[in-house]
PDB file of C-alpha atoms in Angstrom:
ATOM      1  CA  UNK R   1       4.233  20.910 -15.768  1.00 46.00           C
ATOM      2  CA  UNK R   2       6.785  18.516 -14.333  1.00 55.00           C
ATOM      3  CA  UNK R   3      10.176  19.956 -13.533  1.00 59.00           C
ATOM      4  CA  UNK R   4      13.024  18.571 -11.468  1.00 56.00           C
ATOM      5  CA  UNK R   5      14.713  21.964 -11.375  1.00 60.00           C
ATOM      6  CA  UNK R   6      18.011  20.213 -12.039  1.00 60.00           C
ATOM      7  CA  UNK R   7      18.114  19.198  -8.395  1.00 76.00           C
ATOM      8  CA  UNK R   8      19.670  15.806  -7.579  1.00 77.00           C
ATOM      9  CA  UNK R   9      17.899  15.881  -4.185  1.00 78.00           C
ATOM     10  CA  UNK R  10      14.517  15.923  -5.962  1.00 81.00           C
ATOM     11  CA  UNK R  11      15.461  12.830  -7.932  1.00 88.00           C
ATOM     12  CA  UNK R  12      16.683  11.127  -4.739  1.00 91.00           C
ATOM     13  CA  UNK R  13      13.460  11.888  -2.859  1.00 89.00           C
ATOM     14  CA  UNK R  14      11.354  10.458  -5.695  1.00 88.00           C
ATOM     15  CA  UNK R  15      13.581   7.366  -5.760  1.00 90.00           C
ATOM     16  CA  UNK R  16      13.138   6.941  -1.990  1.00 89.00           C
ATOM     17  CA  UNK R  17       9.361   7.251  -2.334  1.00 90.00           C
ATOM     18  CA  UNK R  18       9.232   4.739  -5.171  1.00 89.00           C
ATOM     19  CA  UNK R  19      11.434   2.303  -3.232  1.00 89.00           C
ATOM     20  CA  UNK R  20       8.983   2.453  -0.299  1.00 91.00           C
ATOM     21  CA  UNK R  21       5.847   1.769  -2.380  1.00 92.00           C
ATOM     22  CA  UNK R  22       7.218   0.052  -5.482  1.00 92.00           C
ATOM     23  CA  UNK R  23       5.544  -2.928  -7.068  1.00 91.00           C
ATOM     24  CA  UNK R  24       1.988  -3.684  -7.986  1.00 93.00           C
ATOM     25  CA  UNK R  25       0.721  -4.553  -4.506  1.00 97.00           C
ATOM     26  CA  UNK R  26       1.928  -2.105  -1.845  1.00 97.00           C
ATOM     27  CA  UNK R  27      -0.410   0.778  -2.638  1.00 95.00           C
ATOM     28  CA  UNK R  28      -3.345  -1.642  -2.881  1.00 95.00           C
ATOM     29  CA  UNK R  29      -2.460  -3.062   0.544  1.00 97.00           C
ATOM     30  CA  UNK R  30      -2.270   0.436   2.014  1.00 96.00           C
ATOM     31  CA  UNK R  31      -5.605   1.286   0.437  1.00 93.00           C
ATOM     32  CA  UNK R  32      -7.125  -1.871   1.974  1.00 95.00           C
ATOM     33  CA  UNK R  33      -5.825  -0.828   5.407  1.00 96.00           C
ATOM     34  CA  UNK R  34      -6.858   2.835   5.116  1.00 92.00           C
ATOM     35  CA  UNK R  35     -10.361   2.190   6.486  1.00 91.00           C
ATOM     36  CA  UNK R  36      -9.421   0.098   9.537  1.00 96.00           C
ATOM     37  CA  UNK R  37      -6.883  -2.462  10.818  1.00 98.00           C
ATOM     38  CA  UNK R  38      -7.243  -5.928   9.332  1.00 98.00           C
ATOM     39  CA  UNK R  39      -5.990  -9.452   9.732  1.00 97.00           C
ATOM     40  CA  UNK R  40      -3.864 -11.149   7.083  1.00 97.00           C
ATOM     41  CA  UNK R  41      -6.710 -13.110   5.461  1.00 97.00           C
ATOM     42  CA  UNK R  42      -8.925 -10.020   5.337  1.00 98.00           C
ATOM     43  CA  UNK R  43      -6.224  -8.155   3.426  1.00 98.00           C
ATOM     44  CA  UNK R  44      -5.672 -11.129   1.100  1.00 98.00           C
ATOM     45  CA  UNK R  45      -9.390 -11.214   0.338  1.00 97.00           C
ATOM     46  CA  UNK R  46      -9.556  -7.495  -0.487  1.00 97.00           C
ATOM     47  CA  UNK R  47      -6.361  -7.381  -2.559  1.00 97.00           C
ATOM     48  CA  UNK R  48      -7.560  -9.788  -5.209  1.00 96.00           C
ATOM     49  CA  UNK R  49      -4.914 -11.827  -7.011  1.00 97.00           C
ATOM     50  CA  UNK R  50      -2.147 -11.536  -4.412  1.00 98.00           C
ATOM     51  CA  UNK R  51      -0.636 -14.758  -3.097  1.00 98.00           C
ATOM     52  CA  UNK R  52      -0.097 -15.321   0.625  1.00 97.00           C
ATOM     53  CA  UNK R  53       3.664 -15.450   0.059  1.00 98.00           C
ATOM     54  CA  UNK R  54       3.681 -12.114  -1.763  1.00 98.00           C
ATOM     55  CA  UNK R  55       1.352 -10.490   0.765  1.00 98.00           C
ATOM     56  CA  UNK R  56       3.633 -11.594   3.596  1.00 97.00           C
ATOM     57  CA  UNK R  57       6.706 -10.184   1.813  1.00 97.00           C
ATOM     58  CA  UNK R  58       4.991  -6.895   0.995  1.00 97.00           C
ATOM     59  CA  UNK R  59       3.659  -6.439   4.547  1.00 98.00           C
ATOM     60  CA  UNK R  60       7.194  -6.940   5.906  1.00 97.00           C
ATOM     61  CA  UNK R  61       8.500  -4.301   3.498  1.00 96.00           C
ATOM     62  CA  UNK R  62       5.702  -1.870   4.404  1.00 97.00           C
ATOM     63  CA  UNK R  63       6.433  -2.465   8.084  1.00 97.00           C
ATOM     64  CA  UNK R  64      10.160  -1.836   7.530  1.00 96.00           C
ATOM     65  CA  UNK R  65       9.264   1.465   5.847  1.00 96.00           C
ATOM     66  CA  UNK R  66       7.027   2.399   8.823  1.00 97.00           C
ATOM     67  CA  UNK R  67       3.917   2.503   6.644  1.00 97.00           C
ATOM     68  CA  UNK R  68       2.231  -0.449   8.388  1.00 98.00           C
ATOM     69  CA  UNK R  69       2.174  -1.538  12.028  1.00 98.00           C
ATOM     70  CA  UNK R  70       1.969  -5.237  12.870  1.00 98.00           C
ATOM     71  CA  UNK R  71       0.387  -6.057  16.241  1.00 98.00           C
ATOM     72  CA  UNK R  72       0.397  -9.547  17.749  1.00 97.00           C
ATOM     73  CA  UNK R  73      -2.271 -10.203  20.369  1.00 96.00           C
ATOM     74  CA  UNK R  74      -1.778 -12.703  23.192  1.00 94.00           C
ATOM     75  CA  UNK R  75      -4.512 -15.123  22.178  1.00 93.00           C
ATOM     76  CA  UNK R  76      -4.533 -18.775  21.265  1.00 93.00           C
ATOM     77  CA  UNK R  77      -3.783 -19.073  18.441  1.00 91.00           C
ATOM     78  CA  UNK R  78      -2.031 -15.699  18.289  1.00 91.00           C
ATOM     79  CA  UNK R  79      -4.002 -12.995  16.482  1.00 95.00           C
ATOM     80  CA  UNK R  80      -2.028 -10.710  14.192  1.00 97.00           C
ATOM     81  CA  UNK R  81      -3.469  -7.446  12.950  1.00 98.00           C
ATOM     82  CA  UNK R  82      -2.072  -4.932  10.492  1.00 98.00           C
ATOM     83  CA  UNK R  83      -2.826  -1.209  10.593  1.00 98.00           C
ATOM     84  CA  UNK R  84      -1.715   1.712   8.488  1.00 97.00           C
ATOM     85  CA  UNK R  85       0.512   4.123  10.424  1.00 97.00           C
ATOM     86  CA  UNK R  86       0.214   7.909  10.429  1.00 96.00           C
ATOM     87  CA  UNK R  87       3.217   7.876   8.080  1.00 96.00           C
ATOM     88  CA  UNK R  88       1.284   5.535   5.778  1.00 96.00           C
ATOM     89  CA  UNK R  89      -1.792   7.767   5.996  1.00 95.00           C
ATOM     90  CA  UNK R  90       0.353  10.627   4.723  1.00 95.00           C
ATOM     91  CA  UNK R  91       0.055   8.900   1.311  1.00 94.00           C
ATOM     92  CA  UNK R  92      -3.695   9.598   1.232  1.00 91.00           C
ATOM     93  CA  UNK R  93      -3.390  12.431  -1.307  1.00 93.00           C
ATOM     94  CA  UNK R  94      -1.128  10.290  -3.477  1.00 91.00           C
ATOM     95  CA  UNK R  95      -3.664   7.423  -3.401  1.00 90.00           C
ATOM     96  CA  UNK R  96      -6.533   9.803  -4.192  1.00 91.00           C
ATOM     97  CA  UNK R  97      -4.665  11.346  -7.117  1.00 94.00           C
ATOM     98  CA  UNK R  98      -3.625   7.913  -8.387  1.00 91.00           C
ATOM     99  CA  UNK R  99      -7.270   6.811  -8.194  1.00 91.00           C
ATOM    100  CA  UNK R 100      -8.464   9.802 -10.231  1.00 94.00           C
ATOM    101  CA  UNK R 101      -5.616   9.452 -12.706  1.00 94.00           C
ATOM    102  CA  UNK R 102      -6.460   5.751 -13.082  1.00 93.00           C
ATOM    103  CA  UNK R 103     -10.094   6.590 -13.891  1.00 94.00           C
ATOM    104  CA  UNK R 104      -8.991   9.117 -16.524  1.00 95.00           C
ATOM    105  CA  UNK R 105      -6.373   6.707 -17.898  1.00 94.00           C
ATOM    106  CA  UNK R 106      -8.928   3.897 -18.186  1.00 92.00           C
ATOM    107  CA  UNK R 107     -11.272   6.237 -20.078  1.00 92.00           C
ATOM    108  CA  UNK R 108      -8.465   7.477 -22.347  1.00 93.00           C
ATOM    109  CA  UNK R 109      -6.980   4.067 -23.153  1.00 94.00           C
ATOM    110  CA  UNK R 110      -9.881   1.646 -22.803  1.00 87.00           C
ATOM    111  CA  UNK R 111     -12.737   4.062 -23.404  1.00 84.00           C
ATOM    112  CA  UNK R 112     -14.752   2.912 -20.368  1.00 62.00           C
TER     113      UNK R 112
END
């Protein structure tokens, strides 16, 4: 059962967490990076439906929240790679639970 225990700090921590991963794309981006570091176009290909502009914005936000690390390699043209950080990997249980909840939700609502 869900309970906030009447604690304002609990509500604040949930707000902070939601601010870090809010929106429809951030968790999908993190999931795409969970296996190994990837370049921008690789992420865009895996996260179907995201525009380059949105992906760029979301990666910057994830980087600001220390969930993703952006590495620029000294090549010509420059190679940029994105990797999930250890802080980002700490969301693994959340992603797993969201995955299982999504399967159950799909079955409950859609029946498939």
